[in-house]
Amino acid sequence: QVQLVESGGGLAQPGGSLRLSCAASAFSFYNYAILWFRQAPGKEREGVLCISTRGSVTYYSDSVKGRFTISRDNAKNTVHLQMNSLKSEDTADYYCARGQSRFCDGTADYWGQGTQVTVSS
């Protein structure tokens, strides 16, 4: 069964940083784009960003540009989301998901369980 497991969430102060990881198994990781979504308390889920199999990045949320970066290690079947200059509005549950193609132009078909990020002083 396809599995994606997020880790690295926790508490950070405004202006601080966190690094989230998404570990994938049971599929050909190098053949799929990986997406990150988040859902803040009381709000709908939104796409954050995506990385293609070749490392091209697509931002779905303008609010994270210049602050969040994504990378992938195909040898380790892992994607990392580096979050810098965190703001209180970044507080959310963060989910990684497998795209349905190599590119960041489709939908997701498998999801992780999520990891919680709280930004507060």
The first five atom37 places (N, CA, C, CB, O) and aatype in JSON, in Angstrom:
{
  "aatype": [5, 19, 5, 10, 19, 6, 15, 7, 7, 7, 10, 0, 5, 14, 7, 7, 15, 10, 1, 10, 15, 4, 0, 0, 15, 0, 13, 15, 13, 18, 2, 18, 0, 9, 10, 17, 13, 1, 5, 0, 14, 7, 11, 6, 1, 6, 7, 19, 10, 4, 9, 15, 16, 1, 7, 15, 19, 16, 18, 18, 15, 3, 15, 19, 11, 7, 1, 13, 16, 9, 15, 1, 3, 2, 0, 11, 2, 16, 19, 8, 10, 5, 12, 2, 15, 10, 11, 15, 6, 3, 16, 0, 3, 18, 18, 4, 0, 1, 7, 5, 15, 1, 13, 4, 3, 7, 16, 0, 3, 18, 17, 7, 5, 7, 16, 5, 19, 16, 19, 15, 15],
  "atom_mask": [
    [1, 1, 1, 1, 1],
    [1, 1, 1, 1, 1],
    [1, 1, 1, 1, 1],
    [1, 1, 1, 1, 1],
    [1, 1, 1, 1, 1],
    [1, 1, 1, 1, 1],
    [1, 1, 1, 1, 1],
    [1, 1, 1, 0, 1],
    [1, 1, 1, 0, 1],
    [1, 1, 1, 0, 1],
    [1, 1, 1, 1, 1],
    [1, 1, 1, 1, 1],
    [1, 1, 1, 1, 1],
    [1, 1, 1, 1, 1],
    [1, 1, 1, 0, 1],
    [1, 1, 1, 0, 1],
    [1, 1, 1, 1, 1],
    [1, 1, 1, 1, 1],
    [1, 1, 1, 1, 1],
    [1, 1, 1, 1, 1],
    [1, 1, 1, 1, 1],
    [1, 1, 1, 1, 1],
    [1, 1, 1, 1, 1],
    [1, 1, 1, 1, 1],
    [1, 1, 1, 1, 1],
    [1, 1, 1, 1, 1],
    [1, 1, 1, 1, 1],
    [1, 1, 1, 1, 1],
    [1, 1, 1, 1, 1],
    [1, 1, 1, 1, 1],
    [1, 1, 1, 1, 1],
    [1, 1, 1, 1, 1],
    [1, 1, 1, 1, 1],
    [1, 1, 1, 1, 1],
    [1, 1, 1, 1, 1],
    [1, 1, 1, 1, 1],
    [1, 1, 1, 1, 1],
    [1, 1, 1, 1, 1],
    [1, 1, 1, 1, 1],
    [1, 1, 1, 1, 1],
    [1, 1, 1, 1, 1],
    [1, 1, 1, 0, 1],
    [1, 1, 1, 1, 1],
    [1, 1, 1, 1, 1],
    [1, 1, 1, 1, 1],
    [1, 1, 1, 1, 1],
    [1, 1, 1, 0, 1],
    [1, 1, 1, 1, 1],
    [1, 1, 1, 1, 1],
    [1, 1, 1, 1, 1],
    [1, 1, 1, 1, 1],
    [1, 1, 1, 1, 1],
    [1, 1, 1, 1, 1],
    [1, 1, 1, 1, 1],
    [1, 1, 1, 0, 1],
    [1, 1, 1, 1, 1],
    [1, 1, 1, 1, 1],
    [1, 1, 1, 1, 1],
    [1, 1, 1, 1, 1],
    [1, 1, 1, 1, 1],
    [1, 1, 1, 1, 1],
    [1, 1, 1, 1, 1],
    [1, 1, 1, 1, 1],
    [1, 1, 1, 1, 1],
    [1, 1, 1, 1, 1],
    [1, 1, 1, 0, 1],
    [1, 1, 1, 1, 1],
    [1, 1, 1, 1, 1],
    [1, 1, 1, 1, 1],
    [1, 1, 1, 1, 1],
    [1, 1, 1, 1, 1],
    [1, 1, 1, 1, 1],
    [1, 1, 1, 1, 1],
    [1, 1, 1, 1, 1],
    [1, 1, 1, 1, 1],
    [1, 1, 1, 1, 1],
    [1, 1, 1, 1, 1],
    [1, 1, 1, 1, 1],
    [1, 1, 1, 1, 1],
    [1, 1, 1, 1, 1],
    [1, 1, 1, 1, 1],
    [1, 1, 1, 1, 1],
    [1, 1, 1, 1, 1],
    [1, 1, 1, 1, 1],
    [1, 1, 1, 1, 1],
    [1, 1, 1, 1, 1],
    [1, 1, 1, 1, 1],
    [1, 1, 1, 1, 1],
    [1, 1, 1, 1, 1],
    [1, 1, 1, 1, 1],
    [1, 1, 1, 1, 1],
    [1, 1, 1, 1, 1],
    [1, 1, 1, 1, 1],
    [1, 1, 1, 1, 1],
    [1, 1, 1, 1, 1],
    [1, 1, 1, 1, 1],
    [1, 1, 1, 1, 1],
    [1, 1, 1, 1, 1],
    [1, 1, 1, 0, 1],
    [1, 1, 1, 1, 1],
    [1, 1, 1, 1, 1],
    [1, 1, 1, 1, 1],
    [1, 1, 1, 1, 1],
    [1, 1, 1, 1, 1],
    [1, 1, 1, 1, 1],
    [1, 1, 1, 0, 1],
    [1, 1, 1, 1, 1],
    [1, 1, 1, 1, 1],
    [1, 1, 1, 1, 1],
    [1, 1, 1, 1, 1],
    [1, 1, 1, 1, 1],
    [1, 1, 1, 0, 1],
    [1, 1, 1, 1, 1],
    [1, 1, 1, 0, 1],
    [1, 1, 1, 1, 1],
    [1, 1, 1, 1, 1],
    [1, 1, 1, 1, 1],
    [1, 1, 1, 1, 1],
    [1, 1, 1, 1, 1],
    [1, 1, 1, 1, 1],
    [1, 1, 1, 1, 1]
  ],
  "atom_positions": [
    [[0.85, -1.18, 0.0], [0.0, 0.0, 0.0], [0.89, 1.24, 0.0], [-0.96, 0.0, 1.22], [1.89, 1.29, 0.71]],
    [[0.51, 2.23, -0.8], [1.23, 3.49, -0.83], [1.17, 4.13, 0.55], [0.66, 4.43, -1.91], [0.11, 4.19, 1.17]],
    [[2.31, 4.61, 1.01], [2.36, 5.23, 2.32], [3.23, 6.48, 2.27], [2.89, 4.25, 3.37], [4.32, 6.48, 1.7]],
    [[2.73, 7.54, 2.88], [3.47, 8.78, 3.05], [3.36, 9.18, 4.51], [2.95, 9.9, 2.1], [2.26, 9.23, 5.07]],
    [[4.48, 9.48, 5.13], [4.51, 9.79, 6.55], [5.21, 11.12, 6.76], [5.21, 8.67, 7.35], [6.38, 11.27, 6.41]],
    [[4.48, 12.07, 7.32], [5.05, 13.38, 7.62], [5.67, 13.38, 9.01], [3.96, 14.48, 7.51], [5.25, 12.64, 9.9]],
    [[6.67, 14.21, 9.17], [7.3, 14.39, 10.47], [7.92, 15.78, 10.53], [8.36, 13.3, 10.74], [8.04, 16.45, 9.51]],
    [[8.29, 16.19, 11.72], [9.0, 17.45, 11.89], [8.16, 18.61, 12.38], [0.0, 0.0, 0.0], [8.69, 19.69, 12.61]],
    [[6.87, 18.4, 12.54], [6.03, 19.47, 13.04], [6.29, 19.74, 14.51], [0.0, 0.0, 0.0], [6.97, 18.98, 15.2]],
    [[5.74, 20.83, 14.97], [5.91, 21.21, 16.36], [5.61, 22.67, 16.57], [0.0, 0.0, 0.0], [4.89, 23.29, 15.79]],
    [[6.19, 23.21, 17.62], [5.98, 24.6, 18.0], [7.17, 25.45, 17.59], [5.73, 24.72, 19.5], [8.32, 25.08, 17.84]],
    [[6.89, 26.57, 16.97], [7.92, 27.53, 16.62], [7.44, 28.93, 16.95], [8.29, 27.43, 15.13], [6.24, 29.21, 16.95]],
    [[8.38, 29.81, 17.23], [8.06, 31.2, 17.46], [7.94, 31.95, 16.14], [9.1, 31.86, 18.35], [8.55, 31.54, 15.14]],
    [[7.19, 33.03, 16.11], [7.18, 33.85, 14.9], [8.59, 34.24, 14.49], [6.32, 35.11, 15.11], [9.4, 34.66, 15.32]],
    [[8.87, 34.1, 13.2], [10.2, 34.34, 12.7], [11.12, 33.14, 12.75], [0.0, 0.0, 0.0], [12.22, 33.18, 12.2]],
    [[10.68, 32.08, 13.38], [11.48, 30.88, 13.5], [11.34, 29.97, 12.29], [0.0, 0.0, 0.0], [10.76, 30.34, 11.28]],
    [[11.9, 28.77, 12.43], [11.94, 27.83, 11.32], [11.58, 26.43, 11.78], [13.31, 27.82, 10.67], [11.8, 26.05, 12.93]],
    [[11.02, 25.67, 10.86], [10.79, 24.25, 11.03], [11.09, 23.55, 9.71], [9.35, 23.96, 11.49], [10.95, 24.14, 8.64]],
    [[11.5, 22.31, 9.81], [11.73, 21.5, 8.62], [10.86, 20.26, 8.69], [13.22, 21.12, 8.5], [11.03, 19.41, 9.56]],
    [[9.93, 20.16, 7.76], [9.06, 19.01, 7.68], [9.62, 18.0, 6.68], [7.65, 19.43, 7.29], [10.27, 18.37, 5.7]],
    [[9.36, 16.74, 6.95], [9.79, 15.68, 6.05], [8.6, 14.82, 5.66], [10.88, 14.82, 6.7], [7.65, 14.66, 6.43]],
    [[8.66, 14.28, 4.48], [7.66, 13.36, 3.97], [8.39, 12.14, 3.45], [6.78, 14.02, 2.86], [9.09, 12.2, 2.44]],
    [[8.23, 11.03, 4.13], [8.87, 9.78, 3.74], [7.86, 8.91, 3.02], [9.44, 9.04, 4.98], [6.76, 8.66, 3.52]],
    [[8.23, 8.44, 1.84], [7.32, 7.68, 0.99], [7.8, 6.24, 0.86], [7.21, 8.33, -0.39], [8.99, 5.95, 0.93]],
    [[6.85, 5.35, 0.66], [7.17, 3.95, 0.45], [6.09, 3.28, -0.4], [7.32, 3.22, 1.79], [4.99, 3.81, -0.56]],
    [[6.44, 2.12, -0.93], [5.52, 1.25, -1.67], [5.1, 1.82, -3.02], [4.29, 1.0, -0.83], [4.07, 1.42, -3.56]],
    [[5.87, 2.74, -3.56], [5.65, 3.17, -4.94], [6.94, 3.72, -5.51], [4.53, 4.22, -5.01], [7.9, 3.98, -4.77]],
    [[6.97, 3.89, -6.82], [8.16, 4.42, -7.48], [8.22, 5.92, -7.27], [8.15, 4.07, -9.0], [7.69, 6.7, -8.06]],
    [[8.87, 6.3, -6.2], [8.91, 7.69, -5.77], [9.37, 8.64, -6.87], [9.81, 7.82, -4.56], [8.81, 9.72, -7.03]],
    [[10.37, 8.24, -7.63], [10.96, 9.11, -8.64], [10.03, 9.38, -9.82], [12.24, 8.5, -9.13], [10.36, 10.2, -10.68]],
    [[8.9, 8.7, -9.89], [7.95, 8.89, -10.99], [6.8, 9.83, -10.66], [7.41, 7.58, -11.41], [5.9, 10.02, -11.47]],
    [[6.82, 10.42, -9.46], [5.66, 11.2, -9.03], [6.06, 12.53, -8.42], [4.85, 10.42, -8.03], [7.04, 12.63, -7.68]],
    [[5.28, 13.54, -8.76], [5.38, 14.8, -8.04], [4.85, 14.63, -6.62], [4.59, 15.91, -8.78], [4.02, 13.76, -6.35]],
    [[5.34, 15.46, -5.71], [4.9, 15.44, -4.33], [4.39, 16.83, -3.98], [6.04, 15.01, -3.37], [5.03, 17.83, -4.26]],
    [[3.23, 16.87, -3.36], [2.57, 18.12, -3.01], [2.45, 18.25, -1.5], [1.2, 18.2, -3.66], [2.39, 17.26, -0.78]],
    [[2.42, 19.49, -1.03], [2.12, 19.81, 0.35], [0.84, 20.63, 0.42], [3.29, 20.56, 1.02], [0.64, 21.56, -0.35]],
    [[-0.01, 20.25, 1.37], [-1.23, 20.97, 1.67], [-1.22, 21.35, 3.14], [-2.47, 20.13, 1.32], [-0.45, 20.8, 3.93]],
    [[-2.06, 22.29, 3.5], [-2.23, 22.62, 4.91], [-3.67, 23.01, 5.18], [-1.27, 23.74, 5.31], [-4.39, 23.48, 4.3]],
    [[-4.06, 22.81, 6.42], [-5.4, 23.19, 6.85], [-5.29, 23.88, 8.21], [-6.34, 21.96, 6.92], [-4.94, 23.25, 9.21]],
    [[-5.59, 25.15, 8.23], [-5.55, 25.92, 9.45], [-6.85, 25.73, 10.22], [-5.31, 27.41, 9.15], [-7.87, 25.37, 9.63]],
    [[-6.83, 25.97, 11.52], [-8.05, 25.83, 12.32], [-9.18, 26.69, 11.77], [-7.78, 26.2, 13.76], [-9.01, 27.89, 11.56]],
    [[-10.32, 26.07, 11.55], [-11.48, 26.78, 11.07], [-11.47, 27.16, 9.6], [0.0, 0.0, 0.0], [-12.37, 27.86, 9.14]],
    [[-10.47, 26.72, 8.87], [-10.36, 27.06, 7.45], [-10.3, 25.81, 6.59], [-9.13, 27.92, 7.21], [-10.05, 24.7, 7.08]],
    [[-10.53, 26.0, 5.31], [-10.47, 24.9, 4.36], [-9.02, 24.55, 4.02], [-11.24, 25.25, 3.1], [-8.12, 25.38, 4.15]],
    [[-8.83, 23.33, 3.59], [-7.52, 22.88, 3.16], [-7.07, 23.66, 1.93], [-7.53, 21.38, 2.89], [-7.87, 23.92, 1.03]],
    [[-5.81, 24.02, 1.88], [-5.27, 24.71, 0.74], [-3.95, 24.08, 0.3], [-5.07, 26.19, 1.06], [-3.19, 23.57, 1.11]],
    [[-3.72, 24.13, -0.99], [-2.43, 23.7, -1.5], [-1.36, 24.72, -1.16], [0.0, 0.0, 0.0], [-1.62, 25.93, -1.18]],
    [[-0.17, 24.25, -0.85], [0.94, 25.11, -0.49], [1.96, 25.17, -1.61], [1.59, 24.63, 0.81], [2.22, 26.23, -2.17]],
    [[2.54, 24.02, -1.93], [3.5, 23.95, -3.02], [3.67, 22.51, -3.47], [4.84, 24.55, -2.61], [3.14, 21.58, -2.87]],
    [[4.43, 22.36, -4.53], [4.62, 21.05, -5.15], [6.01, 20.99, -5.76], [3.53, 20.77, -6.23], [6.56, 22.01, -6.18]],
    [[6.57, 19.8, -5.8], [7.84, 19.59, -6.47], [7.69, 18.44, -7.45], [8.98, 19.31, -5.44], [7.19, 17.37, -7.1]],
    [[8.12, 18.67, -8.68], [8.04, 17.64, -9.71], [9.17, 16.64, -9.53], [8.09, 18.26, -11.11], [10.04, 16.8, -8.67]],
    [[9.15, 15.6, -10.36], [10.21, 14.6, -10.29], [11.57, 15.17, -10.65], [9.88, 13.45, -11.2], [12.59, 14.65, -10.22]],
    [[11.59, 16.23, -11.44], [12.85, 16.86, -11.84], [13.24, 18.04, -10.95], [12.75, 17.32, -13.27], [14.25, 18.7, -11.2]],
    [[12.46, 18.3, -9.93], [12.79, 19.35, -9.0], [12.19, 20.7, -9.29], [0.0, 0.0, 0.0], [12.51, 21.67, -8.59]],
    [[11.33, 20.81, -10.28], [10.64, 22.07, -10.53], [9.61, 22.31, -9.44], [9.97, 22.07, -11.92], [8.91, 21.39, -9.03]],
    [[9.52, 23.54, -8.97], [8.67, 23.89, -7.85], [7.52, 24.76, -8.31], [9.47, 24.6, -6.76], [7.71, 25.71, -9.08]],
    [[6.34, 24.45, -7.83], [5.15, 25.25, -8.08], [4.58, 25.7, -6.75], [4.1, 24.46, -8.9], [4.35, 24.88, -5.85]],
    [[4.35, 27.0, -6.61], [3.74, 27.55, -5.41], [2.25, 27.75, -5.64], [4.41, 28.87, -5.02], [1.84, 28.4, -6.6]],
    [[1.45, 27.19, -4.76], [0.01, 27.36, -4.83], [-0.47, 28.47, -3.91], [-0.68, 26.06, -4.48], [-1.59, 28.96, -4.06]],
    [[0.36, 28.88, -2.99], [0.03, 29.94, -2.05], [1.09, 31.02, -2.12], [-0.09, 29.38, -0.61], [2.26, 30.77, -1.85]],
    [[0.67, 32.23, -2.49], [1.61, 33.34, -2.57], [2.2, 33.7, -1.21], [0.93, 34.55, -3.18], [3.29, 34.26, -1.12]],
    [[1.48, 33.38, -0.16], [1.91, 33.78, 1.17], [3.18, 33.09, 1.63], [0.81, 33.51, 2.14], [3.82, 33.56, 2.57]],
    [[3.57, 31.99, 1.0], [4.76, 31.26, 1.44], [5.96, 31.49, 0.54], [4.46, 29.79, 1.51], [7.05, 31.02, 0.84]],
    [[5.78, 32.21, -0.55], [6.9, 32.48, -1.45], [7.97, 33.29, -0.73], [6.42, 33.23, -2.71], [7.67, 34.26, -0.03]],
    [[9.21, 32.88, -0.91], [10.32, 33.54, -0.25], [10.56, 33.07, 1.16], [0.0, 0.0, 0.0], [11.56, 33.45, 1.78]],
    [[9.68, 32.25, 1.69], [9.82, 31.74, 3.05], [9.93, 30.22, 3.11], [8.65, 32.2, 3.9], [10.67, 29.67, 3.92]],
    [[9.19, 29.54, 2.25], [9.19, 28.08, 2.22], [9.96, 27.59, 1.0], [7.74, 27.53, 2.2], [9.85, 28.15, -0.09]],
    [[10.74, 26.55, 1.19], [11.41, 25.88, 0.09], [11.19, 24.38, 0.2], [12.92, 26.21, 0.07], [11.0, 23.84, 1.29]],
    [[11.21, 23.72, -0.94], [10.97, 22.29, -0.98], [12.11, 21.62, -1.74], [9.6, 21.97, -1.63], [12.64, 22.18, -2.7]],
    [[12.47, 20.43, -1.32], [13.5, 19.66, -1.99], [13.14, 18.19, -1.91], [14.89, 19.93, -1.38], [12.33, 17.78, -1.08]],
    [[13.75, 17.39, -2.77], [13.49, 15.96, -2.73], [14.79, 15.19, -2.89], [12.49, 15.56, -3.81], [15.71, 15.61, -3.59]],
    [[14.83, 14.05, -2.24], [15.95, 13.13, -2.32], [15.39, 11.82, -2.83], [16.69, 12.97, -0.93], [14.85, 11.02, -2.06]],
    [[15.51, 11.59, -4.12], [14.91, 10.39, -4.72], [15.55, 9.11, -4.2], [15.03, 10.45, -6.22], [14.89, 8.07, -4.13]],
    [[16.82, 9.17, -3.84], [17.49, 7.99, -3.31], [16.93, 7.57, -1.97], [18.98, 8.25, -3.2], [16.95, 6.39, -1.63]],
    [[16.43, 8.53, -1.2], [15.88, 8.26, 0.12], [14.36, 8.27, 0.14], [16.41, 9.25, 1.11], [13.76, 8.09, 1.19]],
    [[13.74, 8.5, -1.01], [12.28, 8.56, -1.1], [11.7, 9.57, -0.11], [11.66, 7.18, -0.85], [10.73, 9.29, 0.59]],
    [[12.31, 10.72, -0.06], [11.95, 11.72, 0.94], [11.87, 13.11, 0.33], [12.96, 11.71, 2.09], [12.69, 13.48, -0.51]],
    [[10.88, 13.86, 0.76], [10.73, 15.27, 0.41], [10.8, 16.08, 1.69], [9.39, 15.53, -0.35], [10.25, 15.69, 2.72]],
    [[11.47, 17.22, 1.62], [11.59, 18.11, 2.76], [10.95, 19.45, 2.45], [13.06, 18.31, 3.15], [11.05, 19.97, 1.34]],
    [[10.29, 19.98, 3.45], [9.71, 21.31, 3.37], [10.37, 22.17, 4.43], [8.16, 21.28, 3.55], [10.13, 22.0, 5.63]],
    [[11.22, 23.09, 4.0], [11.89, 24.0, 4.91], [11.05, 25.26, 5.04], [13.33, 24.34, 4.41], [10.79, 25.95, 4.05]],
    [[10.63, 25.56, 6.24], [9.76, 26.7, 6.51], [10.53, 27.7, 7.36], [8.45, 26.26, 7.21], [10.87, 27.43, 8.51]],
    [[10.79, 28.86, 6.79], [11.51, 29.92, 7.48], [10.6, 31.13, 7.66], [12.78, 30.31, 6.7], [9.54, 31.24, 7.04]],
    [[11.04, 32.03, 8.52], [10.28, 33.26, 8.78], [8.82, 32.96, 9.06], [10.4, 34.22, 7.6], [7.92, 33.58, 8.48]],
    [[8.6, 32.03, 9.94], [7.24, 31.57, 10.2], [6.38, 32.67, 10.8], [7.27, 30.37, 11.12], [6.84, 33.5, 11.58]],
    [[5.12, 32.64, 10.42], [4.12, 33.57, 10.91], [3.01, 32.81, 11.61], [3.55, 34.43, 9.76], [2.84, 31.61, 11.4]],
    [[2.27, 33.51, 12.43], [1.19, 32.86, 13.15], [0.17, 32.24, 12.2], [0.51, 33.85, 14.07], [-0.43, 31.22, 12.51]],
    [[-0.03, 32.86, 11.05], [-0.98, 32.34, 10.08], [-0.5, 31.06, 9.38], [-1.27, 33.38, 9.06], [-1.26, 30.46, 8.62]],
    [[0.74, 30.66, 9.63], [1.22, 29.38, 9.13], [0.78, 28.22, 10.0], [2.73, 29.4, 9.02], [0.97, 27.06, 9.64]],
    [[0.2, 28.51, 11.14], [-0.29, 27.46, 12.02], [-1.34, 26.62, 11.3], [-0.88, 28.07, 13.32], [-2.35, 27.15, 10.83]],
    [[-1.1, 25.33, 11.21], [-1.99, 24.44, 10.47], [-1.5, 23.01, 10.61], [-2.06, 24.85, 8.97], [-0.39, 22.76, 11.09]],
    [[-2.33, 22.09, 10.19], [-1.9, 20.72, 9.96], [-1.38, 20.63, 8.53], [-3.07, 19.71, 10.21], [-2.04, 21.06, 7.59]],
    [[-0.19, 20.07, 8.38], [0.45, 19.99, 7.08], [0.46, 18.55, 6.59], [1.88, 20.54, 7.14], [0.8, 17.63, 7.33]],
    [[0.09, 18.37, 5.33], [-0.03, 17.05, 4.73], [0.8, 16.99, 3.45], [-1.49, 16.72, 4.44], [0.79, 17.93, 2.66]],
    [[1.49, 15.89, 3.25], [2.09, 15.65, 1.95], [1.23, 14.64, 1.2], [3.54, 15.14, 2.08], [0.5, 13.85, 1.8]],
    [[1.31, 14.69, -0.12], [0.48, 13.84, -0.96], [1.21, 13.51, -2.25], [-0.87, 14.53, -1.26], [2.06, 14.27, -2.71]],
    [[0.87, 12.38, -2.81], [1.44, 11.97, -4.08], [0.63, 12.51, -5.24], [1.52, 10.45, -4.17], [-0.59, 12.35, -5.27]],
    [[1.29, 13.16, -6.18], [0.63, 13.59, -7.39], [0.36, 12.43, -8.31], [0.0, 0.0, 0.0], [0.88, 11.33, -8.11]],
    [[-0.46, 12.67, -9.31], [-0.84, 11.61, -10.25], [0.04, 11.59, -11.5], [-2.28, 11.77, -10.65], [-0.22, 10.82, -12.42]],
    [[1.06, 12.42, -11.53], [1.98, 12.44, -12.65], [3.34, 12.92, -12.17], [1.46, 13.33, -13.79], [3.54, 13.14, -10.97]],
    [[4.26, 13.07, -13.09], [5.58, 13.62, -12.77], [5.55, 15.12, -12.52], [6.53, 13.31, -13.89], [6.5, 15.68, -11.97]],
    [[4.48, 15.75, -12.93], [4.41, 17.2, -12.94], [3.43, 17.72, -11.91], [4.03, 17.7, -14.31], [2.6, 16.98, -11.38]],
    [[3.53, 19.01, -11.62], [2.67, 19.66, -10.65], [1.45, 20.27, -11.32], [3.45, 20.73, -9.89], [1.13, 21.44, -11.11]],
    [[0.79, 19.48, -12.12], [-0.36, 19.96, -12.87], [-1.58, 19.07, -12.72], [0.0, 20.08, -14.33], [-2.54, 19.2, -13.47]],
    [[-1.55, 18.19, -11.76], [-2.65, 17.26, -11.57], [-3.17, 17.28, -10.14], [0.0, 0.0, 0.0], [-2.98, 18.24, -9.4]],
    [[-3.82, 16.2, -9.79], [-4.37, 16.06, -8.45], [-3.59, 15.02, -7.67], [-5.86, 15.67, -8.51], [-2.75, 14.3, -8.22]],
    [[-3.87, 14.95, -6.38], [-3.23, 13.99, -5.51], [-4.1, 12.77, -5.33], [-2.91, 14.61, -4.16], [-5.33, 12.87, -5.34]],
    [[-3.47, 11.61, -5.18], [-4.25, 10.4, -4.99], [-3.99, 9.68, -3.67], [-3.97, 9.47, -6.11], [-4.84, 8.9, -3.23]],
    [[-2.86, 9.92, -3.02], [-2.57, 9.35, -1.72], [-2.04, 10.44, -0.81], [-1.56, 8.19, -1.83], [-1.32, 11.35, -1.24]],
    [[-2.42, 10.34, 0.46], [-2.12, 11.38, 1.44], [-1.46, 10.79, 2.68], [-3.38, 12.12, 1.83], [-1.71, 9.65, 3.05]],
    [[-0.62, 11.6, 3.31], [-0.12, 11.25, 4.62], [-1.12, 11.6, 5.7], [0.0, 0.0, 0.0], [-2.2, 12.14, 5.42]],
    [[-0.76, 11.3, 6.93], [-1.65, 11.55, 8.06], [-1.54, 12.97, 8.61], [-1.35, 10.57, 9.16], [-2.4, 13.4, 9.38]],
    [[-0.51, 13.68, 8.23], [-0.36, 15.06, 8.63], [0.55, 15.24, 9.83], [0.0, 0.0, 0.0], [0.75, 14.33, 10.63]],
    [[1.09, 16.44, 9.94], [1.88, 16.83, 11.09], [1.49, 18.26, 11.46], [3.41, 16.72, 10.81], [1.31, 19.11, 10.58]],
    [[1.36, 18.52, 12.73], [0.86, 19.8, 13.2], [1.98, 20.8, 13.37], [0.11, 19.62, 14.52], [3.03, 20.5, 13.94]],
    [[1.74, 22.0, 12.87], [2.66, 23.12, 13.03], [1.94, 24.23, 13.78], [3.19, 23.62, 11.65], [0.86, 24.67, 13.37]],
    [[2.53, 24.68, 14.86], [1.98, 25.78, 15.63], [3.02, 26.88, 15.73], [1.53, 25.31, 17.04], [4.15, 26.64, 16.16]],
    [[2.65, 28.08, 15.34], [3.54, 29.24, 15.4], [2.95, 30.22, 16.4], [3.73, 29.9, 13.98], [1.9, 30.81, 16.16]],
    [[3.62, 30.38, 17.5], [3.11, 31.22, 18.57], [4.25, 31.61, 19.49], [1.99, 30.5, 19.36], [5.2, 30.86, 19.68]],
    [[4.14, 32.79, 20.06], [5.09, 33.24, 21.05], [4.59, 33.0, 22.47], [5.4, 34.7, 20.86], [5.27, 33.32, 23.43]]
  ]
}
